[in-house]
Coordinates of C-alpha atoms and ligand atoms in Angstrom, one line a residue:
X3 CA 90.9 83.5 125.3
X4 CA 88.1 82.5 123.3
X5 CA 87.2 84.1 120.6
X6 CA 84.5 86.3 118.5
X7 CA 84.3 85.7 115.0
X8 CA 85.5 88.1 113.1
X9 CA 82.6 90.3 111.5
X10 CA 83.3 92.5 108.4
X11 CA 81.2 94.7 105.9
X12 CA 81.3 93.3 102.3
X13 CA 80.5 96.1 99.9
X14 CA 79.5 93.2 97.3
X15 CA 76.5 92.0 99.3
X16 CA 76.1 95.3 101.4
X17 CA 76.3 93.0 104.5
X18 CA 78.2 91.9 107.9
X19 CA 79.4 88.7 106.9
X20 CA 81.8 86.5 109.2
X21 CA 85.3 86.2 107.8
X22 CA 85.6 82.5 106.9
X23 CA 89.1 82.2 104.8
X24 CA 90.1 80.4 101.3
X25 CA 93.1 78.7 103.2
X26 CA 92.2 77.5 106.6
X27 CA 94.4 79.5 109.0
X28 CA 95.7 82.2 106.4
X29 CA 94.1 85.6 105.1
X30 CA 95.4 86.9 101.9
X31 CA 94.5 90.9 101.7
X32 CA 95.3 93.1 98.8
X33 CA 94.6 96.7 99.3
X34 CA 94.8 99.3 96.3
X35 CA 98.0 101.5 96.9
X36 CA 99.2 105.2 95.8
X37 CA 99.6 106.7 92.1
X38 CA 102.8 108.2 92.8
X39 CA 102.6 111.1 90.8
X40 CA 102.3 113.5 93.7
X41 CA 102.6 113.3 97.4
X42 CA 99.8 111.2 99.2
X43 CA 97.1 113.5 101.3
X44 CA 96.2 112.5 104.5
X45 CA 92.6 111.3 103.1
X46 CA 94.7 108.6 100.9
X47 CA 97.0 107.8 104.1
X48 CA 93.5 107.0 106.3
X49 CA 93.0 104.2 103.6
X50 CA 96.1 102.8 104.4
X51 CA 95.5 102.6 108.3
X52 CA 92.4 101.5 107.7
X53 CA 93.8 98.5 105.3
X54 CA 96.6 98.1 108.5
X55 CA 93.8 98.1 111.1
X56 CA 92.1 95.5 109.3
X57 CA 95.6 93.0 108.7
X58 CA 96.7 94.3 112.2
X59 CA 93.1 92.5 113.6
X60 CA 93.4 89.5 111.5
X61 CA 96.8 89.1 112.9
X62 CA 95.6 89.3 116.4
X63 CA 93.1 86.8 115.6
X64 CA 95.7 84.5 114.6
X65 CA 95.6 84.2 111.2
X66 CA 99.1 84.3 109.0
X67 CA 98.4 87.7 107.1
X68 CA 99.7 88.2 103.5
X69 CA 98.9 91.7 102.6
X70 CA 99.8 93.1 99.2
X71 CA 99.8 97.0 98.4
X72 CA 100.4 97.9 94.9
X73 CA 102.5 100.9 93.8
X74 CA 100.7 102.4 90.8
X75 CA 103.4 103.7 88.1
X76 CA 101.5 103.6 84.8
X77 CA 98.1 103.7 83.3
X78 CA 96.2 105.8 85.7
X79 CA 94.4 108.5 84.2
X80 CA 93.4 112.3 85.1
X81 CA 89.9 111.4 83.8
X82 CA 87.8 107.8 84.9
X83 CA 86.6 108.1 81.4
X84 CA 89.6 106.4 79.7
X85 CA 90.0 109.9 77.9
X86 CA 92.6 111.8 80.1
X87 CA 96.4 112.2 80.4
X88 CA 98.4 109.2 82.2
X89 CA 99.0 110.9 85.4
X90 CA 102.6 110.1 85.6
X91 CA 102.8 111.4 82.4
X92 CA 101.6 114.4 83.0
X93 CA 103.3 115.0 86.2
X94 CA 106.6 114.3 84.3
X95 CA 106.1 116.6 81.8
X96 CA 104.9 119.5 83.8
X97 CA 108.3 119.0 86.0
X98 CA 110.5 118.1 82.9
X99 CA 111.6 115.0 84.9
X100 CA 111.6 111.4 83.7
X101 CA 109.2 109.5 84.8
X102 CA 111.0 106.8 86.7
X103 CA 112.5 109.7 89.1
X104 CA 109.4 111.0 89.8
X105 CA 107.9 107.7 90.4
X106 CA 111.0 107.1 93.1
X107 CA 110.4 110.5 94.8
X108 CA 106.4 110.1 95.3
X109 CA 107.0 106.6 96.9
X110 CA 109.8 107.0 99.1
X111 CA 107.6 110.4 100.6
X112 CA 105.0 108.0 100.7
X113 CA 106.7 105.0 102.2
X114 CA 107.8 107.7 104.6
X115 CA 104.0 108.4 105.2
X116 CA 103.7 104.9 106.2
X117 CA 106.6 104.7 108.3
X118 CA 105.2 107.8 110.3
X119 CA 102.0 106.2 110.9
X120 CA 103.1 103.0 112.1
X121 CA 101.4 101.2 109.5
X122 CA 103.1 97.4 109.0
X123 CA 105.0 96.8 106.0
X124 CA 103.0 94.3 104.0
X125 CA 104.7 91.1 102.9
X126 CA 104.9 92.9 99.2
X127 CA 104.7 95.7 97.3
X128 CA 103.9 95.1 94.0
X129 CA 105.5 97.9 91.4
X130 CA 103.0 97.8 88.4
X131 CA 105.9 97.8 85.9
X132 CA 107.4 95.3 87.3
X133 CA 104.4 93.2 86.2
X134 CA 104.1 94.5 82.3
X135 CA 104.4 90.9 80.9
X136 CA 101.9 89.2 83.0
X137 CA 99.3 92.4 82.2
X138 CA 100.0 91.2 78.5
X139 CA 99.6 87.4 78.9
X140 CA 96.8 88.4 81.2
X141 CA 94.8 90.7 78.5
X142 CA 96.1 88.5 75.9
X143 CA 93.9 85.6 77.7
X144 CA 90.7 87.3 78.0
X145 CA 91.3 89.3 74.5
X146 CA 89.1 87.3 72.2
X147 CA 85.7 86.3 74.5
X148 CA 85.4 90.1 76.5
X149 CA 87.6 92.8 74.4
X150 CA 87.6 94.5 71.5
X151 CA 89.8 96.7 69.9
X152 CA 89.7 100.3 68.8
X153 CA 92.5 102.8 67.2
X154 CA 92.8 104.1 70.9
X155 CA 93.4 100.7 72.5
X156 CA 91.8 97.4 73.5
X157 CA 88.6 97.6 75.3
X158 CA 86.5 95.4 77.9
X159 CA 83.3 94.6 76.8
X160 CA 81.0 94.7 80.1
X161 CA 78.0 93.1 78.5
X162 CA 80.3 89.8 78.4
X163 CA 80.1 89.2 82.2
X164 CA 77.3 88.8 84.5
X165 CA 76.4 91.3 86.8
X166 CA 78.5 93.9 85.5
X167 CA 78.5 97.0 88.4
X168 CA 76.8 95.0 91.2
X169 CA 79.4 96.6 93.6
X170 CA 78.5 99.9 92.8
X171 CA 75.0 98.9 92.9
X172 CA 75.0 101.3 88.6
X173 CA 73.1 100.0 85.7
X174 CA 75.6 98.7 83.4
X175 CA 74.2 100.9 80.5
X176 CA 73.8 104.4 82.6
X177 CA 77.1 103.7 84.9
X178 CA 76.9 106.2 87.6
X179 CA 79.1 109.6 86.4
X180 CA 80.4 107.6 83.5
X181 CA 80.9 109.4 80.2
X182 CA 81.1 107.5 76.8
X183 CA 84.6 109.2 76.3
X184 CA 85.6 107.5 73.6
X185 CA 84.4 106.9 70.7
X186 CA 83.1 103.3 69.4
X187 CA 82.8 101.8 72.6
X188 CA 79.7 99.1 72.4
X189 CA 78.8 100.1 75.7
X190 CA 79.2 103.6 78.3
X191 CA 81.2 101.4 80.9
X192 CA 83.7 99.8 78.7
X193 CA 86.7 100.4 79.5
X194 CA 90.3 100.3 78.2
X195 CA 93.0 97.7 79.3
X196 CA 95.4 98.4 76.8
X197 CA 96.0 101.9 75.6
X198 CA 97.8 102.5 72.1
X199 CA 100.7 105.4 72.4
X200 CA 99.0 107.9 69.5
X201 CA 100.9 107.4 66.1
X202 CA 103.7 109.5 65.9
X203 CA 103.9 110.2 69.8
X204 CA 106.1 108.6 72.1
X205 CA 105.5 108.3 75.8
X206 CA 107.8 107.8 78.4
X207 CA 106.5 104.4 79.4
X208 CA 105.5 102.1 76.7
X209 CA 105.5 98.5 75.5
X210 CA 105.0 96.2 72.9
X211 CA 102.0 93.9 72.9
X212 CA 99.9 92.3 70.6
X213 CA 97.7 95.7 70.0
X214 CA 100.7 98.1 70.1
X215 CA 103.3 99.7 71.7
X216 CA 101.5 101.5 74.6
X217 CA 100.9 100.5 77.9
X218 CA 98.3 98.8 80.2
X219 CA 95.1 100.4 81.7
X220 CA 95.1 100.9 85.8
X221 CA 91.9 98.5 86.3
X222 CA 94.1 95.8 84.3
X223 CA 97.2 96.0 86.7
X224 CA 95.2 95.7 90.2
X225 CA 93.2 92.4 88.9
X226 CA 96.9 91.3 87.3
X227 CA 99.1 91.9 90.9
X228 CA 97.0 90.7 93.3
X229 CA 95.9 87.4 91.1
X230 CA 100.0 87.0 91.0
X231 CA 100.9 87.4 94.3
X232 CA 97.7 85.9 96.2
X233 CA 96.1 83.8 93.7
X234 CA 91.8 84.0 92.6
X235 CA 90.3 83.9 94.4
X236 CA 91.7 85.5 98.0
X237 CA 89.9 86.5 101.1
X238 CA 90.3 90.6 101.4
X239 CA 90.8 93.6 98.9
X240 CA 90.4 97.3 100.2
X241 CA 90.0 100.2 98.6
X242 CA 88.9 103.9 99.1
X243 CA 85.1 104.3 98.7
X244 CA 85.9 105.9 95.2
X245 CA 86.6 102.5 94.1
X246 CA 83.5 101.2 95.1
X247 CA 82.0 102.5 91.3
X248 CA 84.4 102.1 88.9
X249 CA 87.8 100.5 89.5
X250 CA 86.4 98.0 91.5
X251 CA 83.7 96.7 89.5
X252 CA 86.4 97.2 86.6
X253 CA 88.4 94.7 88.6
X254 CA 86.0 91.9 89.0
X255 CA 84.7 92.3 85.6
X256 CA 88.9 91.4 84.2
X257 CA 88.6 88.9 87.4
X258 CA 85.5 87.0 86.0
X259 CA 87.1 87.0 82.7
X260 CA 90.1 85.3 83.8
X261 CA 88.3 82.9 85.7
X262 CA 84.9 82.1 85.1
X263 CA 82.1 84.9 83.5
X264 CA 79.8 83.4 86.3
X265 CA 77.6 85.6 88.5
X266 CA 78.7 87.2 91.7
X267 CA 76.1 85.9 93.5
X268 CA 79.0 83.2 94.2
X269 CA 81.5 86.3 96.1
X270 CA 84.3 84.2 94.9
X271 CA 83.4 84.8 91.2
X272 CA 85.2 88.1 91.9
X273 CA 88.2 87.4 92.4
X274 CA 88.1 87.9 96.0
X275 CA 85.6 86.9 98.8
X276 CA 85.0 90.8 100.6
X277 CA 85.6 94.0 99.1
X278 CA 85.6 96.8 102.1
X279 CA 85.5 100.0 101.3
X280 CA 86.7 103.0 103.5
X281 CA 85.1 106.1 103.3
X282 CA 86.1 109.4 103.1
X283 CA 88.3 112.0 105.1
X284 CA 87.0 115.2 103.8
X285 CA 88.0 119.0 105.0
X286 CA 86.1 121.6 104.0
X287 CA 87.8 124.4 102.5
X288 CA 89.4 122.5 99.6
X289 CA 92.3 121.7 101.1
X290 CA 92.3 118.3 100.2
X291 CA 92.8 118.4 96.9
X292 CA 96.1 117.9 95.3
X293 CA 95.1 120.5 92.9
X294 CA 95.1 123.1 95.0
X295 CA 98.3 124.3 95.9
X296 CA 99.3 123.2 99.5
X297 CA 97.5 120.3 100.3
X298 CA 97.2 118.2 103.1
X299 CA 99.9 116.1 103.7
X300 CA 100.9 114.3 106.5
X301 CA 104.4 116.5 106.7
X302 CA 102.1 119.6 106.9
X303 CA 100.9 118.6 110.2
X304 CA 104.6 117.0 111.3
X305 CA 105.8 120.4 110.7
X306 CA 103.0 122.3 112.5
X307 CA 104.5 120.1 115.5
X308 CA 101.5 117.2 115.8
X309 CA 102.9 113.8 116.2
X310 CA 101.6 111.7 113.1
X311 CA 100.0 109.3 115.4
X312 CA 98.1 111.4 116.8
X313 CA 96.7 111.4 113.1
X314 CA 96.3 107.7 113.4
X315 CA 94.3 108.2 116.4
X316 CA 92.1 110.3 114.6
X317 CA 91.3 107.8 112.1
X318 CA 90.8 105.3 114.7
X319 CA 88.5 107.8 116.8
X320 CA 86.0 107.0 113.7
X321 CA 84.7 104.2 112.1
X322 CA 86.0 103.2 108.6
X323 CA 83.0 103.6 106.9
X324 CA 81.9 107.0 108.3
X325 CA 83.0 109.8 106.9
X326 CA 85.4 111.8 108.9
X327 CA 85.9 115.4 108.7
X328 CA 89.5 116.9 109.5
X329 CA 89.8 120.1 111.4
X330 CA 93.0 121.1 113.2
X331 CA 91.0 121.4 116.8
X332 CA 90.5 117.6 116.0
X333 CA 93.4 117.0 115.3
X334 CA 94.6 118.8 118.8
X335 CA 92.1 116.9 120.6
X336 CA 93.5 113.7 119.1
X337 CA 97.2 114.6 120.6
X338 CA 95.6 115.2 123.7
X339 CA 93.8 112.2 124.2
X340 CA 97.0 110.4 122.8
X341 CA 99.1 112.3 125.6
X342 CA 96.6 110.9 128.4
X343 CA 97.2 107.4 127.0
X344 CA 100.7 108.0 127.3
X345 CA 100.6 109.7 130.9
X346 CA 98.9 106.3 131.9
X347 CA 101.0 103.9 130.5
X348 CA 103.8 105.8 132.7
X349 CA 101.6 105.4 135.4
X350 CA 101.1 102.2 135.2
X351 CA 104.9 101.7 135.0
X352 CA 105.2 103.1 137.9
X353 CA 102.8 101.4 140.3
X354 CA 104.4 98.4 140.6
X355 CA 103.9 95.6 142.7
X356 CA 100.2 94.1 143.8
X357 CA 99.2 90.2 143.2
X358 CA 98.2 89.5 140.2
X359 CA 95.2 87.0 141.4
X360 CA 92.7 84.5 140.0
X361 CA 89.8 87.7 140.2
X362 CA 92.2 90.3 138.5
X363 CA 93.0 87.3 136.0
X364 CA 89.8 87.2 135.1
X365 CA 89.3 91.2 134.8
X366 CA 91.8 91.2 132.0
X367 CA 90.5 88.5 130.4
X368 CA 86.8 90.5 130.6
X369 CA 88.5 92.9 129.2
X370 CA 90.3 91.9 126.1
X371 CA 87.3 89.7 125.5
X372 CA 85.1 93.1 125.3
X373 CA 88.0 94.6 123.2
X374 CA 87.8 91.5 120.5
X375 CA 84.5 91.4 120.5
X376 CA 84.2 95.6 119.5
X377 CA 87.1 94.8 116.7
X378 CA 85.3 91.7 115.3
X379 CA 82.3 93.9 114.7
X380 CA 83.4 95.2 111.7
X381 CA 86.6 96.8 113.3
X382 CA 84.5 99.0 115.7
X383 CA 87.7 101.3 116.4
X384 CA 86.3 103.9 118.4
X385 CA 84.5 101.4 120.6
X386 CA 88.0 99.3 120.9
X387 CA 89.6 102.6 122.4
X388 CA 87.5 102.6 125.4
X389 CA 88.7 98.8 126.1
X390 CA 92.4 100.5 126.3
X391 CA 91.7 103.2 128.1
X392 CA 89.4 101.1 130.9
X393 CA 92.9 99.5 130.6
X394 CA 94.8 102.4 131.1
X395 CA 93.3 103.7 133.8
X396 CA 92.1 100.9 135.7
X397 CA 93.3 101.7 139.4
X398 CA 92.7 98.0 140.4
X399 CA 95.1 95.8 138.8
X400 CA 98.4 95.7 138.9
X401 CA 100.7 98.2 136.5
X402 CA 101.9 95.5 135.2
X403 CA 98.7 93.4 134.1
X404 CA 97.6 97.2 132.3
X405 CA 101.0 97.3 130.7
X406 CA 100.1 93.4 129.4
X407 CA 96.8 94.5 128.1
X408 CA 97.9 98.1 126.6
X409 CA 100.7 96.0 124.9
X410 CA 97.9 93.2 123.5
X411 CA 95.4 95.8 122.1
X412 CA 98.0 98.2 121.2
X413 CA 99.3 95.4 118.5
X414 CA 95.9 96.5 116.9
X415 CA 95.6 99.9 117.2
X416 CA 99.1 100.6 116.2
X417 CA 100.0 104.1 118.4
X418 CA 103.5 103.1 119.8
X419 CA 102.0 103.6 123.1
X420 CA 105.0 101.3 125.2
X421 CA 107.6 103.3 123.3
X422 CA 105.7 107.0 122.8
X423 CA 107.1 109.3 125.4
X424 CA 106.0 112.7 126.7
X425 CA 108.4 114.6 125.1
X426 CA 107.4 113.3 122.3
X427 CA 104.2 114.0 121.8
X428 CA 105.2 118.0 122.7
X429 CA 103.5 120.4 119.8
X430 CA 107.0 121.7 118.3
X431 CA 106.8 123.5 114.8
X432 CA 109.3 123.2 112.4
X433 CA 109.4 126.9 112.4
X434 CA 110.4 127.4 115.6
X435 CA 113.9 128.5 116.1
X436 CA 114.2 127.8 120.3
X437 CA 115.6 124.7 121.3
X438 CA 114.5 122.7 123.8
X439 CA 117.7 122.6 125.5
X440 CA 117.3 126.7 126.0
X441 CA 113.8 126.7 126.9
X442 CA 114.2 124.1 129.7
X443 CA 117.5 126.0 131.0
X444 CA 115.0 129.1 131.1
X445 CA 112.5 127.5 132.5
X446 CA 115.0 126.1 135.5
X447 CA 115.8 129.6 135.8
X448 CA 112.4 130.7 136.8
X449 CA 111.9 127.6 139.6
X450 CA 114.6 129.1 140.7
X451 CA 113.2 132.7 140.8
X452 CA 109.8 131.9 142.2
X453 CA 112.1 129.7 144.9
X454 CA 113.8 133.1 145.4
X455 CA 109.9 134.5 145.5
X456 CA 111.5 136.8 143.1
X457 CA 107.9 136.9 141.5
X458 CA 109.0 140.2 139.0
X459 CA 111.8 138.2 137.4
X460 CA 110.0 134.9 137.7
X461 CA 107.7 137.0 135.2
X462 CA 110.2 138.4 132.8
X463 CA 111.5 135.4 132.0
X464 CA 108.0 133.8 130.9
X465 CA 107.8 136.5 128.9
X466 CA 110.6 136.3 127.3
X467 CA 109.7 133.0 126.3
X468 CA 106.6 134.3 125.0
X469 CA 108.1 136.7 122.6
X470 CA 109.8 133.5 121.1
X471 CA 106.7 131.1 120.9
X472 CA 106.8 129.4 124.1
X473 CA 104.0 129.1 126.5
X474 CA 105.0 128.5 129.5
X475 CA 101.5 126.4 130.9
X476 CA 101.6 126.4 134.9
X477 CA 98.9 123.9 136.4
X478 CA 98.3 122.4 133.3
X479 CA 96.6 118.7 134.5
X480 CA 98.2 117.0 131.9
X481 CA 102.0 118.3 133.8
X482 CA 102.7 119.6 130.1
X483 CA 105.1 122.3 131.0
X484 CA 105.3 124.4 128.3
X485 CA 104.2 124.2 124.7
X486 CA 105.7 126.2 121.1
X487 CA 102.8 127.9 119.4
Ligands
AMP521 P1 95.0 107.2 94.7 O1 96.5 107.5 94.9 O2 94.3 108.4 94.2 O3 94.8 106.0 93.9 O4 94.4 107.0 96.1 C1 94.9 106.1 97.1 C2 93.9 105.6 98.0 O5 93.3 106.7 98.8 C3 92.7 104.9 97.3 O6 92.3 103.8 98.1 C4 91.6 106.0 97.4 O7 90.3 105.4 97.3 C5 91.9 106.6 98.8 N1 91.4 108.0 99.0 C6 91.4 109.0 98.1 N2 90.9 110.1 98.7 C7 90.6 109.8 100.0 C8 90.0 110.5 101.1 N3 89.8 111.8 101.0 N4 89.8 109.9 102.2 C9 90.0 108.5 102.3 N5 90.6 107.8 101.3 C10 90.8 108.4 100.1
ZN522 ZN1 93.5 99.0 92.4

C-alpha cells in the first residue's frame, strides 16, 4: 500500500510538520508518565492513549517504535513555583506510609489503568529513582555555565539559554502564571533542579550531591530519562497540554544546556524534534480533581459496569488536541457505538464465503488508503473511525476481507475488537448482586411462558427482575437482552 506521510502538530513551531526521523526507519518517543502519589484520573489516562495512538500509528507505518514513559517518584511538587511540598512526600505523610509502598501501590493501579485500556507496554519504563546518579552527573555538567545555587537548592538560570519559553509562547521575565516563589532567584522562571532537604529535616527520599543531601527537581528527571534511554536529540515527546508552559520549556532549557545553548529555531536544539501536546478531558462539576474526594478514575466507571474501552473510544471519538468534555451519556453512547462495532465484526464472521476479486481487492485497498491518510493527518481519530466502520459494515465484500481490514485498523485504534464479545460489553455494576447465570435461567423461564402465551406470568417474572436491577429490553435493535441498571 503506498503510503501518506505522516503529518503531526509540533507545539514548538505551532505547525503540521511531516515526521522525518533521527534514525532512518526508527522513531524514538518519550511521553511524560504518572506522579504516583494518588490514583491516575481518567483525564491523565487520555494522555496515555493518546501517546499509544500516536506509537500505535508509527508502528503501522512501519517504523521500529521505542517509546519511553517515565514513572515519576520524587521531586514533583504541589506548587509549579518550586515552593510546595514533594507530592510523594506529602501523600506519605498524610497516610503514615513510607514512601516506596505508596509509590508501588499508585503504579501497579496505574499499570492496571493501562492494561484496561489496551494501551501497549512501551519498551521501558523509566523509574526516576532509579536514575538518581545520572540526574547528579547530569546537573553536575550544566552546574557552572546555567545554575546557581541558593540555601534552598541549585537553580537554572533561564537567561543562559536562547529562547527561553518559546513553547509556551511566555516572556521569559513575566512567565505565564509563574510566581517568584523563592527568594533570590535572578529571574521569575528559574527553576530548581536540585532541592536541599531543610537543615535539621530529613525526608524520606534524599541524596547526596555536590549541593547537599536532597533530591532532584521533576523538570531535571524527564530531560535526564529520556536523554538515557533515547539519546538527544530523538524524534517524539508527549505531554499533557499543562506541560506545554512550564515543564516543558523547563525541559528543553536543561536539554540545551546539556547539549548546545543554541536557538530552537533548529527543533533539534531541544532535545527532541516534535513536542505534541494533548489537551484536556475536562468534566464539569469538579469531579476531576484528585482533591476532591471521589474522583474520576477509570475503576469508577468499571464498577458502574462500562467496559474501559469504551473509554478509549471516547478519547478516540475526539481529536487530541480538542478538548473533550466527559459526561456519563457520552460515555453510554461510546459503549453503544463500541457494541455496534462488535455486532458487525460477528457479522462479518458469519457471512462467509464470496470471491475475494481483483475489484473488491482494490475496495480494501481504497479503504485503508482513506484510513492512513485520516491518521497521518495529525492522527485524525474520529475521521479514522468512519474508515472502520465503512469496513464494518460494508455489505459487499467478503466477511472475511472486513475481518482483514477491522484487524489492520484496529492495530491503531486499539479496542480489542476481534476478541471483544457481546457479553462483554453488557453494563454490569459492581453493586449488583444478580448473577448472570440467574438472570438468564429467568429469562429462559419467560420464553417459555410467552411460548405457553402465559402472558400474566410471562410478566411477573420481568418484574421480578426489575425489583433486582434488571431490565429486561424486548426489541431492542442492538439484540441486547437485558441490561443491570
Ligand atoms: P501527572 O501525573 O499530574 O504528571 O499527569 C500525568 C499526565 O496527565 C500528564 O501528561 C498531564 O499533562 C496529563 N493530564 C493531567 N490532567 C489531564 C486532563 N484533565 N486531561 C488530559 N490530560 C491530563
Ligand atoms: Zn516530564
Amino acid at each position: 500500500m503506498s503510503q501518506t506521510p505522516l503529518k503531526l502538530f509540533n507545539s514548538l513551531t505551532r505547525q503540521l510538520e511531516e515526521f522525518q526521523p533521527i534514525h532512518p526507519g526508527e522513531a524514538r518517543v518519550y511521553s511524560c508518565g504518572p506522579t504516583v502519589y494518588n490514583y491516575p484520573h481518567i483525564g491523565n489516562m487520555r494522555a496515555y492513549v493518546f501517546a499509544d495512538v500516536l506509537g500505535r500509528t508509527l508502528s503501522f507505518k512501519g517504523y521500529k517504535l521505542t517509546h519511553v514513559i517515565n514513572i515519576t517518584d520524587v521531586g514533583h511538587l504541589t506548587d509549579d513555583a518550586d515552593a510546595g511540598e514533594d507530592k510523594m512526600e506529602k501523600m506519605a505523610a498524610a497516610r503514615a506510609q513510607s514512601i516506596w509502598d505508596i509509590a508501588r501501590h499508585y503504579t501497579e493501579a496505574y499499570w492496571a489503568d493501562v492494561k484496561a485500556l489496551n494501551i501497549r507496554q512501551p519498551a521501558k519504563w523509566t523509574i526516576a529513582t532509579d536514575y538518581i546518579d545520572e540526574m547528579i552527573r547530569f546537573a553536575a555538567d550544566i552546574a557552572d555555565k546555567h545554575c546557581y545555587e541558593l540555601d534552598s537548592g541549585l537553580y537554572f538560570d533561564v537567561s543562559t539559554v536562547a529562547d527561553y519559553g518559546r513553547l509556551a509562547r511566555a516572556q521569559t521575565e513575566e512567565g505565564e502564571g509563574r510566581i517568584e516563589a523563592v527568594e533570590g532567584k535572578r529571574n521569575a522562571a528559574d527553576f530548581a533542579i536540585w532541592r536541599k532537604t531543610p537543615p535539621g529535616e530529613t525526608r524520606q527520599m534524599e541524596w547526596d550531591s555536590p549541593w547537599g543531601r536532597g533530591a532532584p527537581g521533576w523538570h531535571l528527571e524527564c530531560s535526564v530519562m529520556s536523554g538515557a534511554v533515547l539519546g538527544f536529540p530523538f524524534d517524539i515527546h508527549t505531554g499533557g497540554i499543562d506541560h506545554r508552559e512550564i515543564h516543558h520549556p523547563n525541559e528543553i532549557a536543561q536539554n540545551q544546556a546539556h547539549c548546545c545553548t543554541n536557538g530552537l529555531d533548529v527543533a533539534a536544539n531541544s532535545g527532541a524534534n516534535i513536542w505534541m501536546h494533548n489537551n484536556f478531558l475536562v468534566e464539569r462539576s469538579g469531579k476531576m480533581s484528585k482533591s476532591a474526594g471521589e474522583f474520576l478514575r477509570l475503576q469508577l466507571l468499571i464498577d458502574k459496569g462500562y467496559h474501559p474501552l469504551a473509554y478509549r473510544l471516547m478519547c478516540l471519538q475526539a481529536h487530541y488536541r480538542s478538548e473533550l468534555e466527559f459526561s456519563w451519556e457520552g460515555l453510554g453512547a461510546a459503549l453503544v457505538r463500541l457494541k455496534r462495532m462488535v455486532i458487525g465484526v460477528q457479522q462479518l464472521r458469519n457471512r462467509t464465503g464470496g470471491e475475494v476479486d481483483a475489484r473488491i481487492l482494490m475496495q480494501a485497498q481504497f479503504v485503508l488508503a482513506a484510513f492512513d491518510e485520516r491518521m497521518s493527518d495529525d492522527l485524525n481519530t474520529p475521521d479514522a473511525l468512519i474508515s472502520l466502520e465503512q469496513a464494518i459494515t460494508s455489505k459487499k465484500a467478503p466477511g472475511s476481507l472486513g475481518l482483514y481490514l477491522v484487524e489492520e485498523m484496529d492495530k491503531v485504534f486499539g479496542l480489542n475488537l476481534l476478541e471483544l464479545t457481546r457479553a462483554d460489553l453488557r453494563i454490569r455494576p459492581k453493586a449488583a448482586t444478580i448473577t448472570e447465570a440467574e438472570i438468564e435461567a429467568v429469562l429462559a423461564q419467560r420464553k417459555q411462558a410467552r411460548a405457553d402465551k402465559d402472558f400474566a406470568r410471562s410478566d411477573r417474572l420481568r418484574d421480578e427482575l426489575a425489583a433486582q436491577g434488571v431490565e429486561v429490553m424486548d426489541g431492542d435493535p442492538l439484540g441486547w437482552d437485558w441490561k443491570l441498571g
